[in-house]
Structure formats: C-alpha cells, structure tokens
Coordinates of C-alpha atoms and ligand atoms in Angstrom, one line a residue:
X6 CA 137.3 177.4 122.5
X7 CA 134.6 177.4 120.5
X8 CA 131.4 179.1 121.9
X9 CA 129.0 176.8 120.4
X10 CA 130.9 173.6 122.1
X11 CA 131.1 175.5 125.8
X12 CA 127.0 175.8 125.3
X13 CA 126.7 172.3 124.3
X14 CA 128.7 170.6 126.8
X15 CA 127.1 173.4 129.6
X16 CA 123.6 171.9 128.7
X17 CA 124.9 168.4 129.2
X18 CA 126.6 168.7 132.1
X19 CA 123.1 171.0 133.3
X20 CA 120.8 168.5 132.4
X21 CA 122.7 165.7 134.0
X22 CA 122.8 167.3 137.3
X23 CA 119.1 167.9 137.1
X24 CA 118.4 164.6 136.6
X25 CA 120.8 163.5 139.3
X26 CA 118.9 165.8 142.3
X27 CA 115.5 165.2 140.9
X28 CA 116.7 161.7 141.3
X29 CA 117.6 162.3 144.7
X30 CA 114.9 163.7 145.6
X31 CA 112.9 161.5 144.3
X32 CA 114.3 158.5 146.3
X33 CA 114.6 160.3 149.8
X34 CA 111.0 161.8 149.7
X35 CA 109.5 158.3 149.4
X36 CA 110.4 156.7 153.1
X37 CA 110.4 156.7 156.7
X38 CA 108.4 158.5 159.3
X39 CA 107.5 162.2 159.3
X40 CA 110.2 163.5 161.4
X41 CA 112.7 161.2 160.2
X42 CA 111.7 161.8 156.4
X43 CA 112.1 165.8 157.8
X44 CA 115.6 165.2 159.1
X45 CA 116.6 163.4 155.9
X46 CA 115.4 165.7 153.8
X47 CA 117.0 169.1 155.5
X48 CA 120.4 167.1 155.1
X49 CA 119.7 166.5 151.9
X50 CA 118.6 169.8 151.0
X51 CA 121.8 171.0 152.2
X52 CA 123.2 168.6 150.2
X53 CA 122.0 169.4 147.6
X54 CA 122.7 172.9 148.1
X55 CA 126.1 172.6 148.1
X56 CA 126.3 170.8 145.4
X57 CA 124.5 172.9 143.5
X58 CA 127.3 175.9 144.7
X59 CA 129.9 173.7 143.0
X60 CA 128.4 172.9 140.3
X61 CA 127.6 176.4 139.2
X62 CA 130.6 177.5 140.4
X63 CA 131.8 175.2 137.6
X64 CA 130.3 176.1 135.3
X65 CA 130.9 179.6 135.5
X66 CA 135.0 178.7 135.4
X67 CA 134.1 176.9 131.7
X68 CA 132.4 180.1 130.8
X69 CA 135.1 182.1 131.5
X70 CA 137.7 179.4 130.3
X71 CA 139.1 178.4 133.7
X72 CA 138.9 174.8 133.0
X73 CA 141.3 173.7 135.9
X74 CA 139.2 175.6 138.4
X75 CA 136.2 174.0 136.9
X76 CA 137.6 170.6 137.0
X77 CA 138.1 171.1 140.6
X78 CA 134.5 171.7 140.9
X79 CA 133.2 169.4 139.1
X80 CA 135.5 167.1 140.9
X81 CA 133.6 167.7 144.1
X82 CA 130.5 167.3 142.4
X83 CA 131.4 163.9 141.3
X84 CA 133.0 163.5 145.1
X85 CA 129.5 163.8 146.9
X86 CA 127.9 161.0 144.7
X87 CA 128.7 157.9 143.5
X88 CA 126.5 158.3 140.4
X89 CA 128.4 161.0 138.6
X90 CA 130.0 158.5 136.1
X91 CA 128.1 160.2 133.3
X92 CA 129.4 163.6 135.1
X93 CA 133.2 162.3 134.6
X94 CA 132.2 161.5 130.9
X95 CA 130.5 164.8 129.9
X96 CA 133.8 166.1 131.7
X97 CA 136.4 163.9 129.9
X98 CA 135.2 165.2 126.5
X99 CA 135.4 168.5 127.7
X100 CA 138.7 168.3 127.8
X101 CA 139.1 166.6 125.0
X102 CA 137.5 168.8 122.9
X103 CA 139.9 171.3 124.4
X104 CA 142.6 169.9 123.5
X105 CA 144.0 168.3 126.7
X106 CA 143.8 165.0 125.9
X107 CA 146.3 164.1 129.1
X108 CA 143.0 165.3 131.1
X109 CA 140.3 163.6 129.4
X110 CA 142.6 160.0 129.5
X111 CA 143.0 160.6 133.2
X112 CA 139.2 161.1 133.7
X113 CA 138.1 158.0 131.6
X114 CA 140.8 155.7 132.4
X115 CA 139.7 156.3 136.9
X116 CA 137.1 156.2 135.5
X117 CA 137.7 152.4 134.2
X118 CA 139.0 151.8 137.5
X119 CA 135.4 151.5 139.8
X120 CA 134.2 148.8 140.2
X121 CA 130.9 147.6 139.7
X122 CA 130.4 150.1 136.5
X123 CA 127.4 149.2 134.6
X124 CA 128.0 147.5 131.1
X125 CA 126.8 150.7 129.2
X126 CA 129.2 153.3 131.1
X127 CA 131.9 150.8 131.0
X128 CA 131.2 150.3 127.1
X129 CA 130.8 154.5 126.6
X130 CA 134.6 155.3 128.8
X131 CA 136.1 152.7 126.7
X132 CA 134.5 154.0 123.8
X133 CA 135.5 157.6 124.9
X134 CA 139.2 156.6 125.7
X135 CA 139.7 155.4 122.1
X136 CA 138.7 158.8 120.8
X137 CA 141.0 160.3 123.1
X138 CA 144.3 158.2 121.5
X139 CA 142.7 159.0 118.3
X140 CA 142.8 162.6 119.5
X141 CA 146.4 162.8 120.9
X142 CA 148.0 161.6 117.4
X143 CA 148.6 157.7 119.0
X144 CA 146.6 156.1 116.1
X145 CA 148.1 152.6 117.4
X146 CA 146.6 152.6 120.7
X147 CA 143.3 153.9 119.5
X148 CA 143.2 151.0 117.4
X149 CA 143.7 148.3 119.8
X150 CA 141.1 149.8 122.1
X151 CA 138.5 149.9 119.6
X152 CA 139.8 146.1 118.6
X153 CA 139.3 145.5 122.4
X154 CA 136.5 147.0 122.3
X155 CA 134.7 145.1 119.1
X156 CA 136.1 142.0 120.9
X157 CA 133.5 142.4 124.4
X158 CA 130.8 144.3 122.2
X159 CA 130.9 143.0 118.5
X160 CA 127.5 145.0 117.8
X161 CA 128.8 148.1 119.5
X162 CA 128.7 149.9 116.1
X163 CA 130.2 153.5 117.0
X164 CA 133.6 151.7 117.7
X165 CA 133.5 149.3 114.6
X166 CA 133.0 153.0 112.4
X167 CA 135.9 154.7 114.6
X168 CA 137.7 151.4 114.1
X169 CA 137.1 150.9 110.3
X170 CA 138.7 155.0 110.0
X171 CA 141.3 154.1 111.8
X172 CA 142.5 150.8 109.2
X173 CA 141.7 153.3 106.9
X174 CA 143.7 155.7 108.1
X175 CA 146.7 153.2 108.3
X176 CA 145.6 151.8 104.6
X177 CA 145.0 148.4 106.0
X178 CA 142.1 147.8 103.5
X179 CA 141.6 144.6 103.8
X180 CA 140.5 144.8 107.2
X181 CA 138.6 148.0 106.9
X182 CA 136.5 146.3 104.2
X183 CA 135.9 143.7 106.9
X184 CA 134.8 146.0 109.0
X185 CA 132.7 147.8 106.7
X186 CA 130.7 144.4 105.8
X187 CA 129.9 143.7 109.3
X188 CA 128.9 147.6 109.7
X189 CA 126.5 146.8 107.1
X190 CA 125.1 143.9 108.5
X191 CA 124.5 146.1 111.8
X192 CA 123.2 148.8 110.2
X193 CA 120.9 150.5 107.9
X194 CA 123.6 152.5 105.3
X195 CA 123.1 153.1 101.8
X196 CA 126.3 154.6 101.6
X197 CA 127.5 150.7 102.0
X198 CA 128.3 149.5 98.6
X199 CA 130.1 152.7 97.4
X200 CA 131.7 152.4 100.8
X201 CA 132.6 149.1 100.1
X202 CA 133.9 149.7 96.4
X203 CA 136.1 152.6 97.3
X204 CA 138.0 150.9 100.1
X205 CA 138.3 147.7 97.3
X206 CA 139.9 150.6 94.5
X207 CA 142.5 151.8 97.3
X208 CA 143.7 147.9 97.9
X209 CA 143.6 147.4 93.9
X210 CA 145.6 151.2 93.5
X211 CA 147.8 149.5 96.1
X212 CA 148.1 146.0 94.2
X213 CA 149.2 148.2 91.2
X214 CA 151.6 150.2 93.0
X215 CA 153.3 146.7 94.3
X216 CA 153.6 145.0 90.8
X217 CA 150.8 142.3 91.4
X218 CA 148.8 143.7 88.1
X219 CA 146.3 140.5 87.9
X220 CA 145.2 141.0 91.1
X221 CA 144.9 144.7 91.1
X222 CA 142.8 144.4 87.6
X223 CA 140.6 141.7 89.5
X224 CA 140.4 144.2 92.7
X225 CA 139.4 146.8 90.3
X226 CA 136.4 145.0 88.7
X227 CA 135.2 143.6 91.5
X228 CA 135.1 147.2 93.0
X229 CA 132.8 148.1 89.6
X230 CA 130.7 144.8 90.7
X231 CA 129.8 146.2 94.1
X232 CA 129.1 149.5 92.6
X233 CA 128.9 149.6 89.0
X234 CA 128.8 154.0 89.7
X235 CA 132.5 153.8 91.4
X236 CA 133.6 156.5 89.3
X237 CA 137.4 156.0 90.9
X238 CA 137.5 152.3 89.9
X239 CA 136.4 152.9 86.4
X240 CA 139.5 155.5 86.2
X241 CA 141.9 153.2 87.5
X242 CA 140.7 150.4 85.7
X243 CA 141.4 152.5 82.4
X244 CA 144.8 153.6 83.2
X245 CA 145.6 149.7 84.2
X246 CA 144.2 148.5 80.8
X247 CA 146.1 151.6 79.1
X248 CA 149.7 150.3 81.0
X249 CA 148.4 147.0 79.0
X250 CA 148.2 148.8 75.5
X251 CA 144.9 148.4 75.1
X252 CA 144.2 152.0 74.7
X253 CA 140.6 151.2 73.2
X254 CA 139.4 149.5 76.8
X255 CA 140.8 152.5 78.5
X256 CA 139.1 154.8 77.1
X257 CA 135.8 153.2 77.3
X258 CA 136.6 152.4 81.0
X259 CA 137.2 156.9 81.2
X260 CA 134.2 157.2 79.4
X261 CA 132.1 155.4 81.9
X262 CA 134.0 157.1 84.5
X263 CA 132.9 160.3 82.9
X264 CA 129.3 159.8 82.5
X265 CA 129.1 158.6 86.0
X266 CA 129.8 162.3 87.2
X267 CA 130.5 164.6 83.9
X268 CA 131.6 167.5 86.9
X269 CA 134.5 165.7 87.1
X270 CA 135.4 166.0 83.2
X271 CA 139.0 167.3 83.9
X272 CA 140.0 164.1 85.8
X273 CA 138.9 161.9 82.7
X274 CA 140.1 164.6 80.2
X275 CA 144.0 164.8 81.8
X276 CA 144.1 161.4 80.9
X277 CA 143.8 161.2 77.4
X278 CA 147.3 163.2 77.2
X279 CA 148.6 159.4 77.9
X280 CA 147.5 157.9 74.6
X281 CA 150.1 157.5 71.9
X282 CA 149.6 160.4 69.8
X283 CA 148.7 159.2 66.4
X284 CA 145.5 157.2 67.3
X285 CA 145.3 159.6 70.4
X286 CA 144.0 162.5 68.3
X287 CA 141.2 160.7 66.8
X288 CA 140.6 159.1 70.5
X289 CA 140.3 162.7 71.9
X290 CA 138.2 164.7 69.3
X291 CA 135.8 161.2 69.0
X292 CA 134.9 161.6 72.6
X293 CA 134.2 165.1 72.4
X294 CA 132.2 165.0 69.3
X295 CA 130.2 161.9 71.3
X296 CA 129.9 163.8 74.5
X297 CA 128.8 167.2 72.9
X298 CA 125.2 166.9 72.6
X299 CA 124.5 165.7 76.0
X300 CA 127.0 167.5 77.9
X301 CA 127.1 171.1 76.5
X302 CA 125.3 172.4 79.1
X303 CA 128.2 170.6 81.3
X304 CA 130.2 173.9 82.3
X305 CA 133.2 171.7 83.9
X306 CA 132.9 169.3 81.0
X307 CA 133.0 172.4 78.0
X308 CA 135.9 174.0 80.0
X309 CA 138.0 170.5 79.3
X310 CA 136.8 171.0 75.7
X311 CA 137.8 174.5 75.6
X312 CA 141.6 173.3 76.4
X313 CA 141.0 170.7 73.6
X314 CA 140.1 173.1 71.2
X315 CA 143.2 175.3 72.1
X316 CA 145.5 172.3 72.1
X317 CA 144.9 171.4 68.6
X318 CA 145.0 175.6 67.8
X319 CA 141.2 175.4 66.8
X320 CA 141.6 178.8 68.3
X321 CA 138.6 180.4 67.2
X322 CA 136.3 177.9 68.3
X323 CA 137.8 178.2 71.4
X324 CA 136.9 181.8 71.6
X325 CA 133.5 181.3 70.6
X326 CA 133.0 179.1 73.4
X327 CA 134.7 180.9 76.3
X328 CA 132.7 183.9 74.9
X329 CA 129.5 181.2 75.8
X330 CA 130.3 180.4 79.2
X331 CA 131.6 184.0 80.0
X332 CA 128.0 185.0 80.0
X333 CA 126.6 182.0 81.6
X334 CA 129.0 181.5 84.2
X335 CA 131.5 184.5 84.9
X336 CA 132.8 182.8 88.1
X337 CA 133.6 179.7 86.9
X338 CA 137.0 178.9 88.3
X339 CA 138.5 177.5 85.3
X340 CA 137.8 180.3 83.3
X341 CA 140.9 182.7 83.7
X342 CA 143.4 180.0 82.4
X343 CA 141.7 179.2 79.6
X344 CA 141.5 182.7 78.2
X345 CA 145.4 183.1 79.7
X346 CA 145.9 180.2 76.6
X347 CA 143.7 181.8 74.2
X348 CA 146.0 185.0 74.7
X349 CA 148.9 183.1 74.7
X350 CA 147.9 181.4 71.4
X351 CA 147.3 184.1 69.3
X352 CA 150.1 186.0 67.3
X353 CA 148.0 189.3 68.0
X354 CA 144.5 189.5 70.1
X355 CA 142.7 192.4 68.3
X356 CA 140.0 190.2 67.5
X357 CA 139.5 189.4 70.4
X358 CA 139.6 192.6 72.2
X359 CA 136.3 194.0 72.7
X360 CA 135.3 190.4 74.4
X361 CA 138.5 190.6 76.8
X362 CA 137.9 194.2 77.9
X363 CA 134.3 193.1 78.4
X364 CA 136.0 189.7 80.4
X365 CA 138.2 191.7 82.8
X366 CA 135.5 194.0 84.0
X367 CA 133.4 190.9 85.1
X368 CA 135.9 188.7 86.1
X369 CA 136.8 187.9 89.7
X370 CA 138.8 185.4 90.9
X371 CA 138.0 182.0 92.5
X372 CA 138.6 180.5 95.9
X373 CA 139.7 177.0 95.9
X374 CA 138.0 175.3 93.5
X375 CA 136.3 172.4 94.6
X376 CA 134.4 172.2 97.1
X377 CA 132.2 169.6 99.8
X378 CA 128.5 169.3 98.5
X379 CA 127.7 168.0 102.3
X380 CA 129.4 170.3 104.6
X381 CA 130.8 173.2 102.2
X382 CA 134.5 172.6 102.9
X383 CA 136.7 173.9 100.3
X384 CA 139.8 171.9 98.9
X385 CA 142.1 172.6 95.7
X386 CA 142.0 168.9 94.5
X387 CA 139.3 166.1 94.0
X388 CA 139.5 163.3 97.1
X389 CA 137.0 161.0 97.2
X390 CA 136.4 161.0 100.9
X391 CA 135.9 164.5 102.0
X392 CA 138.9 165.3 105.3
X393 CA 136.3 167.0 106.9
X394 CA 132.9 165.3 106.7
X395 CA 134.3 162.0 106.3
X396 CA 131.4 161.5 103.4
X397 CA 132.8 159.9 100.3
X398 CA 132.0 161.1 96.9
X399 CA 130.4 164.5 97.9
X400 CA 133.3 166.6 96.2
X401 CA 132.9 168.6 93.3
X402 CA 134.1 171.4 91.1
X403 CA 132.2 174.7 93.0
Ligands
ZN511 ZN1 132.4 167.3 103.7

C-alpha cells in the first residue's frame, strides 16, 4: 500500500475525529447546572476516552497494514456516535483504495441504508459507491449509479465527469458528448471544445469504420468547427478524403494536422506512403521543401525527413543531417534506426566511419518514446487522451 495514501487517509480520518470530540465538547459544555454539567462531562470524558483508545488503536492497525483489525476499530468508533457517516466514507475509500472493493461497497451501501442521511452524505456514498463498481471492473453498474445519480442531482458535476469516462469508456460517444456539453455549461473548462472535438472524431472514426462515409466526413468537419486545432480530426479527415481520391485535399488536411503540433511529424509523415506513387513523390518532397525553413529546428519533424531522404537513396544528405542532430540531440529516440538505414543503405560505410565510431560512443538508448507532458507517464505510441492522467492531447515524442 502505498505510504503516501496510508498518510493521507490517516490525516482524514484524524482530523475528522477531532472535529467530532471538539464538537462534542462543544455541545455538552454549554448546559445544565454545575453538578449536572460535572456529571455529564466526566461521562463524556470517558467517552471520549474510549473512543479515543479505538480510534488510535485504529489507526495504528492501518499503519501496520492490519486493515481488518482497524476496521473493527473504527467500527466501534462509528458504533458510539451517530455522526460518524463521514467516518464510514473516509473508511470506505480506504478500502477501496486497497483494493477490497467488497469492503468499501459494504461500507457505503449500510451506509445508504440510515435513515434520515443528510442530502450531501447521501449524494457523496452514492457518489463513492459508483467509484467502487468502477473500481471492481463492473463498468455497467457504475454507470447506472452515476445515471441515478445525475437523475436526483443534475448539477452534481463529479458524477456527470465519472459518468461522461464511463460512455467513453464503453464508446458511446454520442452520449458522452452530451454529457460533456452539460459539464460545460456547469463548469469553468477550457479544455471543453477540444474535449468536445475529440469525442466528435471517435464517433466520425466510428461512422467510417461502419460504412456511413457522408456522415463520418460531416462528423469530422464539424469536429474541426469546434476546434479548428483538433489535430486527430484533420488526420482522419485526410485519410477519408484520400479513400475518396482526392489525394490533393488529403494532403492539405495532413498538412494542417502537421502544423498544428509539428512533434507529431511521424504520424502525418507515415501517411504519405498511401499516395499513389507517381504524383506521390512530388506530394512528398513538395511538403518537405515547404516545411523546411520553418521546421528545421523541428528535431521529430527532420527525423521524418531524414527517412525521406533515405527512402529516395539521397543518402548523403541523409548523413549530413543525422550528423546535425547527432550533435544537437544525441538522445533523441529516433536516432538509432535512422543511422541502422543509413548503414543498411550503403554498399560500404567507410565514409562514414569516423562519424559512426564518434555515434556509438555517445549513443545511449531510449526508454519508451513518448511521453505525458502533464504527469510524465511514459507510452510507446501516441493516444490522444493520456491512460493515466486522463488529460487529452498532452502526449508527445520525449
Ligand atoms: Zn498524463
């Protein structure tokens, strides 16, 4: 268990009891006569005591990862008040986020079962019960409790995000762009619109895949309206109007795509080995020539030129490049398969000797290589929504 979660949920749990006893204290100091208020107050003291003793005790068993012992204690805790329900929730994500989600349901759904709960701890269990389905791989029932939940509380707008993920996650992206315009009438997100034209792109991608080629082209363009930057759309878009022969569009729809993140050459690039190969040439060494001036300080973008130059055996060029970015950026990922090709390409590499000596002492190989800008996880393919951050468009070449 991770250490940083036990001191997290330690401090919760802490600061709720605190609250709770100075609470209590609070109350029972403020009535009766003297003796009376004495007599109260030694029981509650003792009281208090006691609870303290379990409470500690508790928290000693999550220290020392006893949680079922701890649950016990906390248990009694809960036992000697009746306003413990935000005990039970600080509990039930304990064990959630220790992986016994059987625990954590049981918690929330008693939990569910008092009566007279206040709107905002009956809104949280729900809330919390969702996330444990989510949790236990039953996507289904996380859904409809967040549905349910939406239903009582439509501005409620933690469930509406977990239920927008979870349409996503079951590519039902016509309602998850309903739920991500009413999240943007709730809230304050920029993100919205490039929200909004990604989850447009996967229903047009889906159109496509289906056979319905009208509507996917319309999906696609309306997905540029929302956000003219959706670098995914303008990709798509291109290889729809390519399927159409009209190789022309499609490559204007790439270039856009290009200039709207140039990092991410190589997904524009890999395309052009589509167009039919007597205009496709031109097509090819056209956008290069266009691109060069602007871009050649564009390491991901001169790599993709690099295999260009190789693929039409402009070898030496090539080498003069590689030579370029060898200096600039040794631990570039790409750079070890293109000088693999330049090896490969040449009948005998004594030209090129001294400069590969040079590039084996420096060289040292990647990790994955790309890589999330927001939280640093590392992946060996573009996605636009990052698995682990749940950002979109934050990956990039490292
Ligand atoms: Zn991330």
């Amino acid at each position: 268990m991770n250490a940083y979660l036990i001191a997290g949920i330690v401090l919760i749990l802490f600061l709720l009891i605190l609250l709770f006893l100075l609470k209590k204290r609070f109350i029972s100091s403020g009535r009766g006569n003297h003796l009376e208020k004495a007599a109260k107050n030694g029981r509650a003291t003792e009281k208090q005591d006691t609870l303290l003793r379990s409470y500690f005790r508790g928290l000693s068993y999550i220290l020392s990862n006893e949680t079922d012992r701890a649950l016990v204690e906390f248990i009694k805790v809960a036992q000697m008040s009746s306003d413990t329900s935000e005990i039970y929730l600080a509990l039930g994500q304990l064990f959630r986020n220790t992986g016994e989600v059987d625990r954590a349901i049981r918690i929330h759904r008693n939990l569910l079962l008092r009566s007279s709960l206040p709107d905002d701890i009956t809104l949280q269990t729900m809330f919390e019960i969702g996330l444990d389905y989510k949790k236990a791989g039953l996507i289904e029932r996380a859904g409809r409790t967040f549905e349910e939940l939406h239903e009582k509380f439509p501005t409620y707008v933690d469930a509406l995000q977990e239920l927008g993920g979870i349409y996503e996650m079951c590519r039902e992206w016509d309602k998850a762009i309903k739920i991500q315009k009413k999240l943007a009438e709730l809230s304050d997100n920029s993100d919205s619109d490039n929200i909004l034209a990604h989850l447009t792109t996967e229903m047009a991608k889906e159109a496509e895949q289906a056979g319905k080629t009208s509507k996917a082209m319309t999906l696609y363009r309306q997905a540029i309206s929302i956000n003219k930057n959706c670098m995914d759309a303008w990709l798509h878009l291109g290889d729809l109007q390519l399927k159409k022969g009209k190789e022309q569009e499609a490559v204007n729809s790439w270039t856009k795509a290009f200039e709207i993140n140039p990092d991410l050459a190589k997904l524009v690039v890999g395309r052009f080995s589509q167009l039919s190969p007597e205009k496709g040439k031109k097509r090819k060494d056209d956008f290069f020539q266009s691109c060069l001036d602007t871009y050649a300080d564009n390491i991901h973008f001169i790599f993709c030129y690099i295999n260009f130059l190789l693929d039409v055996n402009r070898t030496d060029e090539a080498a003069d490049w590689i030579k370029r970015v060898m200096f600039t950026n040794p631990d570039a990922a790409e750079i070890f398969p293109v000088v693999a090709r330049l090896v490969k390409s040449t009948e005998s590499c004594k030209q090129y000797q001294p400069f590969l000596q040079e590039f084996f002492t420096i060289y040292k190989p990647p990790l994955k290589p790309y890589q999330c800008r927001q939280c640093g996880y590392q992946l060996d393919e573009v996605v636009w929504k990052c698995p682990k951050c749940a950002h979109w468009d934050t990956i990039g070449p490292r």
